[in-house]
Amino acid sequence: MKLILLGAPGAGKGTVAKLLTKLDGSVQISTGDILRGAVRAKTDLGKEAEGYMNRGDLVPDSLIMGIMEHRLQEDDCKGGFLLDGFPRTIPQAEELTQLLTKLGIKLDMVANIDVPRDVIFDRLCTRRTCENPDCQAIYNTKSNPTKVEGICDACGSPAVQRADETEEAIGHRLDTYNEKTAPLASFYEKQGLLETIVGTSSDIVVNAIKKKLGI
Ligand code: AP5
Ligand code: MG
């Protein structure tokens, strides 16, 4: 499958992407995970992105497009991909359309996961993320806790709060989403690709996507 997962911070894009990869081997491409890996590895990209991310601002479009142009042409994308957190601005969406046309790739759908703001706030304050860049499993102290507190079930690395999970940064990320990313819904609606799924259960979201794709 070739999908975009659209949704506010904490809507469950990463959680749903990980469930979908198990269905047909499509790969999850999370620009947030890529950037956090770069921050941890202290690469030039990471050094440039870190300040924006910790404040809850978007990193510049040019940085993201450079990453994605390269990533979408890697071999593992041939079997399908789930774009998690990209595109996030109208210029990114326009450049993605051009890039996909150039590569001869057609999207199946854009799944817009719609979750109420109060649920989102609660989820982000209780999320834990595996800090191993090759794992980045997602947990929640309320809905999906690790078996041993603070330790990732999958790889044994520390499962920690992200640097952008302060109350201030979460509020700013939600405002940034409303201003810069929410307009993508009508962008993709006009292209006939948008499916908005209202629901706080990941199973509801996954089943709605499966139904739409006929799998
Ligand atoms: P990114 O990593 O993409 O963060 P985000 O969009 O803010 O989204 P999150 O990862 O916080 O939420 P999610 O929707 O994946 O939810 P999750 O599944 O974890 O981006 C981080 C930063 O990087 C940005 O702020 C920006 O600076 C930069 N960036 C990234 N991409 C960029 C781009 N394209 N352009 C510019 N800048 C970019 O779930 C949340 C929690 O809820 C978890 O604890 C989970 O266990 C729990 N949960 C999920 N589903 C359920 C459920 N159904 N029931 C109960 N709990 C649930
Ligand atoms: Mg995520």
JSON list of N, CA and C in Angstrom, two decimals, residues 54-111:
[
{"chain": "A", "resi": 54, "resn": "ASN", "atom": "N", "xyz": [12.44, 20.69, 19.42]},
{"chain": "A", "resi": 54, "resn": "ASN", "atom": "CA", "xyz": [12.20, 20.82, 20.86]},
{"chain": "A", "resi": 54, "resn": "ASN", "atom": "C", "xyz": [11.21, 21.93, 21.18]},
{"chain": "A", "resi": 55, "resn": "ARG", "atom": "N", "xyz": [11.15, 22.96, 20.32]},
{"chain": "A", "resi": 55, "resn": "ARG", "atom": "CA", "xyz": [10.17, 24.04, 20.53]},
{"chain": "A", "resi": 55, "resn": "ARG", "atom": "C", "xyz": [8.78, 23.63, 20.05]},
{"chain": "A", "resi": 56, "resn": "GLY", "atom": "N", "xyz": [8.72, 22.60, 19.18]},
{"chain": "A", "resi": 56, "resn": "GLY", "atom": "CA", "xyz": [7.44, 22.21, 18.60]},
{"chain": "A", "resi": 56, "resn": "GLY", "atom": "C", "xyz": [7.18, 22.92, 17.29]},
{"chain": "A", "resi": 57, "resn": "ASP", "atom": "N", "xyz": [8.24, 23.49, 16.70]},
{"chain": "A", "resi": 57, "resn": "ASP", "atom": "CA", "xyz": [8.12, 24.12, 15.37]},
{"chain": "A", "resi": 57, "resn": "ASP", "atom": "C", "xyz": [8.43, 23.09, 14.30]},
{"chain": "A", "resi": 58, "resn": "LEU", "atom": "N", "xyz": [7.97, 23.33, 13.07]},
{"chain": "A", "resi": 58, "resn": "LEU", "atom": "CA", "xyz": [8.35, 22.48, 11.96]},
{"chain": "A", "resi": 58, "resn": "LEU", "atom": "C", "xyz": [9.77, 22.82, 11.52]},
{"chain": "A", "resi": 59, "resn": "VAL", "atom": "N", "xyz": [10.51, 21.81, 11.06]},
{"chain": "A", "resi": 59, "resn": "VAL", "atom": "CA", "xyz": [11.83, 22.11, 10.49]},
{"chain": "A", "resi": 59, "resn": "VAL", "atom": "C", "xyz": [11.61, 22.60, 9.06]},
{"chain": "A", "resi": 60, "resn": "PRO", "atom": "N", "xyz": [12.58, 23.33, 8.47]},
{"chain": "A", "resi": 60, "resn": "PRO", "atom": "CA", "xyz": [12.35, 23.92, 7.15]},
{"chain": "A", "resi": 60, "resn": "PRO", "atom": "C", "xyz": [12.02, 22.88, 6.07]},
{"chain": "A", "resi": 61, "resn": "ASP", "atom": "N", "xyz": [11.12, 23.26, 5.17]},
{"chain": "A", "resi": 61, "resn": "ASP", "atom": "CA", "xyz": [10.68, 22.36, 4.09]},
{"chain": "A", "resi": 61, "resn": "ASP", "atom": "C", "xyz": [11.86, 21.80, 3.30]},
{"chain": "A", "resi": 62, "resn": "SER", "atom": "N", "xyz": [12.88, 22.65, 3.05]},
{"chain": "A", "resi": 62, "resn": "SER", "atom": "CA", "xyz": [13.99, 22.22, 2.19]},
{"chain": "A", "resi": 62, "resn": "SER", "atom": "C", "xyz": [14.73, 21.02, 2.81]},
{"chain": "A", "resi": 63, "resn": "LEU", "atom": "N", "xyz": [14.88, 21.03, 4.15]},
{"chain": "A", "resi": 63, "resn": "LEU", "atom": "CA", "xyz": [15.56, 19.91, 4.82]},
{"chain": "A", "resi": 63, "resn": "LEU", "atom": "C", "xyz": [14.76, 18.61, 4.63]},
{"chain": "A", "resi": 64, "resn": "ILE", "atom": "N", "xyz": [13.45, 18.73, 4.84]},
{"chain": "A", "resi": 64, "resn": "ILE", "atom": "CA", "xyz": [12.58, 17.56, 4.76]},
{"chain": "A", "resi": 64, "resn": "ILE", "atom": "C", "xyz": [12.54, 17.01, 3.33]},
{"chain": "A", "resi": 65, "resn": "MET", "atom": "N", "xyz": [12.44, 17.90, 2.35]},
{"chain": "A", "resi": 65, "resn": "MET", "atom": "CA", "xyz": [12.34, 17.41, 0.97]},
{"chain": "A", "resi": 65, "resn": "MET", "atom": "C", "xyz": [13.64, 16.71, 0.55]},
{"chain": "A", "resi": 66, "resn": "GLY", "atom": "N", "xyz": [14.76, 17.22, 1.06]},
{"chain": "A", "resi": 66, "resn": "GLY", "atom": "CA", "xyz": [16.04, 16.55, 0.76]},
{"chain": "A", "resi": 66, "resn": "GLY", "atom": "C", "xyz": [16.04, 15.12, 1.28]},
{"chain": "A", "resi": 67, "resn": "ILE", "atom": "N", "xyz": [15.54, 14.94, 2.50]},
{"chain": "A", "resi": 67, "resn": "ILE", "atom": "CA", "xyz": [15.48, 13.59, 3.10]},
{"chain": "A", "resi": 67, "resn": "ILE", "atom": "C", "xyz": [14.54, 12.70, 2.29]},
{"chain": "A", "resi": 68, "resn": "MET", "atom": "N", "xyz": [13.36, 13.22, 1.97]},
{"chain": "A", "resi": 68, "resn": "MET", "atom": "CA", "xyz": [12.32, 12.37, 1.39]},
{"chain": "A", "resi": 68, "resn": "MET", "atom": "C", "xyz": [12.58, 12.02, -0.07]},
{"chain": "A", "resi": 69, "resn": "GLU", "atom": "N", "xyz": [13.20, 12.93, -0.78]},
{"chain": "A", "resi": 69, "resn": "GLU", "atom": "CA", "xyz": [13.49, 12.63, -2.18]},
{"chain": "A", "resi": 69, "resn": "GLU", "atom": "C", "xyz": [14.41, 11.40, -2.25]},
{"chain": "A", "resi": 70, "resn": "HIS", "atom": "N", "xyz": [15.36, 11.35, -1.34]},
{"chain": "A", "resi": 70, "resn": "HIS", "atom": "CA", "xyz": [16.30, 10.23, -1.28]},
{"chain": "A", "resi": 70, "resn": "HIS", "atom": "C", "xyz": [15.59, 8.97, -0.75]},
{"chain": "A", "resi": 71, "resn": "ARG", "atom": "N", "xyz": [14.84, 9.14, 0.35]},
{"chain": "A", "resi": 71, "resn": "ARG", "atom": "CA", "xyz": [14.24, 7.97, 1.04]},
{"chain": "A", "resi": 71, "resn": "ARG", "atom": "C", "xyz": [13.25, 7.23, 0.14]},
{"chain": "A", "resi": 72, "resn": "LEU", "atom": "N", "xyz": [12.44, 7.98, -0.61]},
{"chain": "A", "resi": 72, "resn": "LEU", "atom": "CA", "xyz": [11.39, 7.33, -1.43]},
{"chain": "A", "resi": 72, "resn": "LEU", "atom": "C", "xyz": [11.97, 6.54, -2.60]},
{"chain": "A", "resi": 73, "resn": "GLN", "atom": "N", "xyz": [13.26, 6.75, -2.88]},
{"chain": "A", "resi": 73, "resn": "GLN", "atom": "CA", "xyz": [13.85, 6.00, -3.99]},
{"chain": "A", "resi": 73, "resn": "GLN", "atom": "C", "xyz": [14.65, 4.79, -3.51]},
{"chain": "A", "resi": 74, "resn": "GLU", "atom": "N", "xyz": [14.62, 4.54, -2.18]},
{"chain": "A", "resi": 74, "resn": "GLU", "atom": "CA", "xyz": [15.33, 3.35, -1.69]},
{"chain": "A", "resi": 74, "resn": "GLU", "atom": "C", "xyz": [14.51, 2.10, -2.03]},
{"chain": "A", "resi": 75, "resn": "ASP", "atom": "N", "xyz": [15.24, 0.97, -2.14]},
{"chain": "A", "resi": 75, "resn": "ASP", "atom": "CA", "xyz": [14.63, -0.27, -2.64]},
{"chain": "A", "resi": 75, "resn": "ASP", "atom": "C", "xyz": [13.43, -0.73, -1.83]},
{"chain": "A", "resi": 76, "resn": "ASP", "atom": "N", "xyz": [13.50, -0.55, -0.48]},
{"chain": "A", "resi": 76, "resn": "ASP", "atom": "CA", "xyz": [12.42, -1.11, 0.35]},
{"chain": "A", "resi": 76, "resn": "ASP", "atom": "C", "xyz": [11.08, -0.40, 0.12]},
{"chain": "A", "resi": 77, "resn": "CYS", "atom": "N", "xyz": [11.09, 0.73, -0.56]},
{"chain": "A", "resi": 77, "resn": "CYS", "atom": "CA", "xyz": [9.81, 1.43, -0.83]},
{"chain": "A", "resi": 77, "resn": "CYS", "atom": "C", "xyz": [9.05, 0.81, -1.99]},
{"chain": "A", "resi": 78, "resn": "LYS", "atom": "N", "xyz": [9.72, -0.05, -2.74]},
{"chain": "A", "resi": 78, "resn": "LYS", "atom": "CA", "xyz": [9.05, -0.63, -3.93]},
{"chain": "A", "resi": 78, "resn": "LYS", "atom": "C", "xyz": [7.84, -1.47, -3.52]},
{"chain": "A", "resi": 79, "resn": "GLY", "atom": "N", "xyz": [7.89, -2.07, -2.31]},
{"chain": "A", "resi": 79, "resn": "GLY", "atom": "CA", "xyz": [6.77, -2.89, -1.85]},
{"chain": "A", "resi": 79, "resn": "GLY", "atom": "C", "xyz": [5.68, -2.08, -1.15]},
{"chain": "A", "resi": 80, "resn": "GLY", "atom": "N", "xyz": [5.79, -0.78, -1.15]},
{"chain": "A", "resi": 80, "resn": "GLY", "atom": "CA", "xyz": [4.78, 0.06, -0.51]},
{"chain": "A", "resi": 80, "resn": "GLY", "atom": "C", "xyz": [5.35, 0.83, 0.67]},
{"chain": "A", "resi": 81, "resn": "PHE", "atom": "N", "xyz": [4.70, 1.96, 0.99]},
{"chain": "A", "resi": 81, "resn": "PHE", "atom": "CA", "xyz": [5.19, 2.81, 2.10]},
{"chain": "A", "resi": 81, "resn": "PHE", "atom": "C", "xyz": [4.04, 3.53, 2.77]},
{"chain": "A", "resi": 82, "resn": "LEU", "atom": "N", "xyz": [4.29, 3.85, 4.05]},
{"chain": "A", "resi": 82, "resn": "LEU", "atom": "CA", "xyz": [3.30, 4.59, 4.85]},
{"chain": "A", "resi": 82, "resn": "LEU", "atom": "C", "xyz": [3.99, 5.86, 5.31]},
{"chain": "A", "resi": 83, "resn": "LEU", "atom": "N", "xyz": [3.59, 6.98, 4.78]},
{"chain": "A", "resi": 83, "resn": "LEU", "atom": "CA", "xyz": [4.22, 8.25, 5.14]},
{"chain": "A", "resi": 83, "resn": "LEU", "atom": "C", "xyz": [3.59, 8.77, 6.43]},
{"chain": "A", "resi": 84, "resn": "ASP", "atom": "N", "xyz": [4.41, 8.84, 7.48]},
{"chain": "A", "resi": 84, "resn": "ASP", "atom": "CA", "xyz": [3.94, 9.20, 8.81]},
{"chain": "A", "resi": 84, "resn": "ASP", "atom": "C", "xyz": [4.58, 10.53, 9.20]},
{"chain": "A", "resi": 85, "resn": "GLY", "atom": "N", "xyz": [3.79, 11.60, 9.14]},
{"chain": "A", "resi": 85, "resn": "GLY", "atom": "CA", "xyz": [4.32, 12.92, 9.51]},
{"chain": "A", "resi": 85, "resn": "GLY", "atom": "C", "xyz": [4.86, 13.70, 8.32]},
{"chain": "A", "resi": 86, "resn": "PHE", "atom": "N", "xyz": [4.59, 13.23, 7.14]},
{"chain": "A", "resi": 86, "resn": "PHE", "atom": "CA", "xyz": [5.02, 13.91, 5.90]},
{"chain": "A", "resi": 86, "resn": "PHE", "atom": "C", "xyz": [3.96, 13.64, 4.83]},
{"chain": "A", "resi": 87, "resn": "PRO", "atom": "N", "xyz": [3.55, 14.61, 4.03]},
{"chain": "A", "resi": 87, "resn": "PRO", "atom": "CA", "xyz": [3.91, 16.01, 4.10]},
{"chain": "A", "resi": 87, "resn": "PRO", "atom": "C", "xyz": [3.18, 16.72, 5.24]},
{"chain": "A", "resi": 88, "resn": "ARG", "atom": "N", "xyz": [3.65, 17.91, 5.57]},
{"chain": "A", "resi": 88, "resn": "ARG", "atom": "CA", "xyz": [3.14, 18.64, 6.72]},
{"chain": "A", "resi": 88, "resn": "ARG", "atom": "C", "xyz": [2.83, 20.09, 6.41]},
{"chain": "A", "resi": 89, "resn": "THR", "atom": "N", "xyz": [3.16, 20.52, 5.20]},
{"chain": "A", "resi": 89, "resn": "THR", "atom": "CA", "xyz": [2.84, 21.88, 4.76]},
{"chain": "A", "resi": 89, "resn": "THR", "atom": "C", "xyz": [2.38, 21.77, 3.30]},
{"chain": "A", "resi": 90, "resn": "ILE", "atom": "N", "xyz": [1.69, 22.81, 2.83]},
{"chain": "A", "resi": 90, "resn": "ILE", "atom": "CA", "xyz": [1.24, 22.78, 1.43]},
{"chain": "A", "resi": 90, "resn": "ILE", "atom": "C", "xyz": [2.45, 22.71, 0.48]},
{"chain": "A", "resi": 91, "resn": "PRO", "atom": "N", "xyz": [3.52, 23.51, 0.70]},
{"chain": "A", "resi": 91, "resn": "PRO", "atom": "CA", "xyz": [4.68, 23.36, -0.20]},
{"chain": "A", "resi": 91, "resn": "PRO", "atom": "C", "xyz": [5.25, 21.93, -0.21]},
{"chain": "A", "resi": 92, "resn": "GLN", "atom": "N", "xyz": [5.31, 21.26, 0.96]},
{"chain": "A", "resi": 92, "resn": "GLN", "atom": "CA", "xyz": [5.78, 19.86, 0.97]},
{"chain": "A", "resi": 92, "resn": "GLN", "atom": "C", "xyz": [4.85, 18.97, 0.14]},
{"chain": "A", "resi": 93, "resn": "ALA", "atom": "N", "xyz": [3.54, 19.19, 0.28]},
{"chain": "A", "resi": 93, "resn": "ALA", "atom": "CA", "xyz": [2.57, 18.35, -0.46]},
{"chain": "A", "resi": 93, "resn": "ALA", "atom": "C", "xyz": [2.71, 18.58, -1.96]},
{"chain": "A", "resi": 94, "resn": "GLU", "atom": "N", "xyz": [2.91, 19.83, -2.34]},
{"chain": "A", "resi": 94, "resn": "GLU", "atom": "CA", "xyz": [3.06, 20.12, -3.78]},
{"chain": "A", "resi": 94, "resn": "GLU", "atom": "C", "xyz": [4.33, 19.49, -4.33]},
{"chain": "A", "resi": 95, "resn": "GLU", "atom": "N", "xyz": [5.41, 19.59, -3.55]},
{"chain": "A", "resi": 95, "resn": "GLU", "atom": "CA", "xyz": [6.67, 18.98, -4.03]},
{"chain": "A", "resi": 95, "resn": "GLU", "atom": "C", "xyz": [6.57, 17.46, -4.06]},
{"chain": "A", "resi": 96, "resn": "LEU", "atom": "N", "xyz": [5.83, 16.89, -3.10]},
{"chain": "A", "resi": 96, "resn": "LEU", "atom": "CA", "xyz": [5.65, 15.44, -3.10]},
{"chain": "A", "resi": 96, "resn": "LEU", "atom": "C", "xyz": [4.89, 14.99, -4.35]},
{"chain": "A", "resi": 97, "resn": "THR", "atom": "N", "xyz": [3.84, 15.74, -4.71]},
{"chain": "A", "resi": 97, "resn": "THR", "atom": "CA", "xyz": [3.08, 15.40, -5.91]},
{"chain": "A", "resi": 97, "resn": "THR", "atom": "C", "xyz": [4.00, 15.35, -7.13]},
{"chain": "A", "resi": 98, "resn": "GLN", "atom": "N", "xyz": [4.86, 16.37, -7.23]},
{"chain": "A", "resi": 98, "resn": "GLN", "atom": "CA", "xyz": [5.81, 16.40, -8.37]},
{"chain": "A", "resi": 98, "resn": "GLN", "atom": "C", "xyz": [6.78, 15.23, -8.33]},
{"chain": "A", "resi": 99, "resn": "LEU", "atom": "N", "xyz": [7.28, 14.94, -7.11]},
{"chain": "A", "resi": 99, "resn": "LEU", "atom": "CA", "xyz": [8.25, 13.86, -6.97]},
{"chain": "A", "resi": 99, "resn": "LEU", "atom": "C", "xyz": [7.63, 12.51, -7.34]},
{"chain": "A", "resi": 100, "resn": "LEU", "atom": "N", "xyz": [6.41, 12.27, -6.85]},
{"chain": "A", "resi": 100, "resn": "LEU", "atom": "CA", "xyz": [5.76, 10.98, -7.14]},
{"chain": "A", "resi": 100, "resn": "LEU", "atom": "C", "xyz": [5.47, 10.84, -8.63]},
{"chain": "A", "resi": 101, "resn": "THR", "atom": "N", "xyz": [5.08, 11.95, -9.27]},
{"chain": "A", "resi": 101, "resn": "THR", "atom": "CA", "xyz": [4.85, 11.91, -10.72]},
{"chain": "A", "resi": 101, "resn": "THR", "atom": "C", "xyz": [6.15, 11.54, -11.44]},
{"chain": "A", "resi": 102, "resn": "LYS", "atom": "N", "xyz": [7.24, 12.19, -10.99]},
{"chain": "A", "resi": 102, "resn": "LYS", "atom": "CA", "xyz": [8.55, 11.91, -11.61]},
{"chain": "A", "resi": 102, "resn": "LYS", "atom": "C", "xyz": [8.94, 10.44, -11.43]},
{"chain": "A", "resi": 103, "resn": "LEU", "atom": "N", "xyz": [8.61, 9.87, -10.27]},
{"chain": "A", "resi": 103, "resn": "LEU", "atom": "CA", "xyz": [8.99, 8.48, -9.99]},
{"chain": "A", "resi": 103, "resn": "LEU", "atom": "C", "xyz": [7.95, 7.48, -10.51]},
{"chain": "A", "resi": 104, "resn": "GLY", "atom": "N", "xyz": [6.85, 7.99, -11.06]},
{"chain": "A", "resi": 104, "resn": "GLY", "atom": "CA", "xyz": [5.79, 7.09, -11.58]},
{"chain": "A", "resi": 104, "resn": "GLY", "atom": "C", "xyz": [5.05, 6.34, -10.48]},
{"chain": "A", "resi": 105, "resn": "ILE", "atom": "N", "xyz": [4.89, 6.99, -9.32]},
{"chain": "A", "resi": 105, "resn": "ILE", "atom": "CA", "xyz": [4.21, 6.35, -8.18]},
{"chain": "A", "resi": 105, "resn": "ILE", "atom": "C", "xyz": [2.85, 7.00, -7.96]},
{"chain": "A", "resi": 106, "resn": "LYS", "atom": "N", "xyz": [1.82, 6.15, -7.74]},
{"chain": "A", "resi": 106, "resn": "LYS", "atom": "CA", "xyz": [0.48, 6.66, -7.50]},
{"chain": "A", "resi": 106, "resn": "LYS", "atom": "C", "xyz": [0.07, 6.32, -6.07]},
{"chain": "A", "resi": 107, "resn": "LEU", "atom": "N", "xyz": [-0.40, 7.31, -5.32]},
{"chain": "A", "resi": 107, "resn": "LEU", "atom": "CA", "xyz": [-0.86, 7.05, -3.95]},
{"chain": "A", "resi": 107, "resn": "LEU", "atom": "C", "xyz": [-2.19, 6.31, -3.95]},
{"chain": "A", "resi": 108, "resn": "ASP", "atom": "N", "xyz": [-2.39, 5.41, -2.98]},
{"chain": "A", "resi": 108, "resn": "ASP", "atom": "CA", "xyz": [-3.69, 4.74, -2.84]},
{"chain": "A", "resi": 108, "resn": "ASP", "atom": "C", "xyz": [-4.69, 5.63, -2.10]},
{"chain": "A", "resi": 109, "resn": "MET", "atom": "N", "xyz": [-4.24, 6.26, -1.03]},
{"chain": "A", "resi": 109, "resn": "MET", "atom": "CA", "xyz": [-5.15, 7.11, -0.26]},
{"chain": "A", "resi": 109, "resn": "MET", "atom": "C", "xyz": [-4.39, 7.95, 0.75]},
{"chain": "A", "resi": 110, "resn": "VAL", "atom": "N", "xyz": [-5.09, 8.95, 1.28]},
{"chain": "A", "resi": 110, "resn": "VAL", "atom": "CA", "xyz": [-4.57, 9.76, 2.39]},
{"chain": "A", "resi": 110, "resn": "VAL", "atom": "C", "xyz": [-5.53, 9.55, 3.55]},
{"chain": "A", "resi": 111, "resn": "ALA", "atom": "N", "xyz": [-5.06, 8.89, 4.60]},
{"chain": "A", "resi": 111, "resn": "ALA", "atom": "CA", "xyz": [-5.92, 8.61, 5.76]},
{"chain": "A", "resi": 111, "resn": "ALA", "atom": "C", "xyz": [-5.73, 9.72, 6.78]}
]
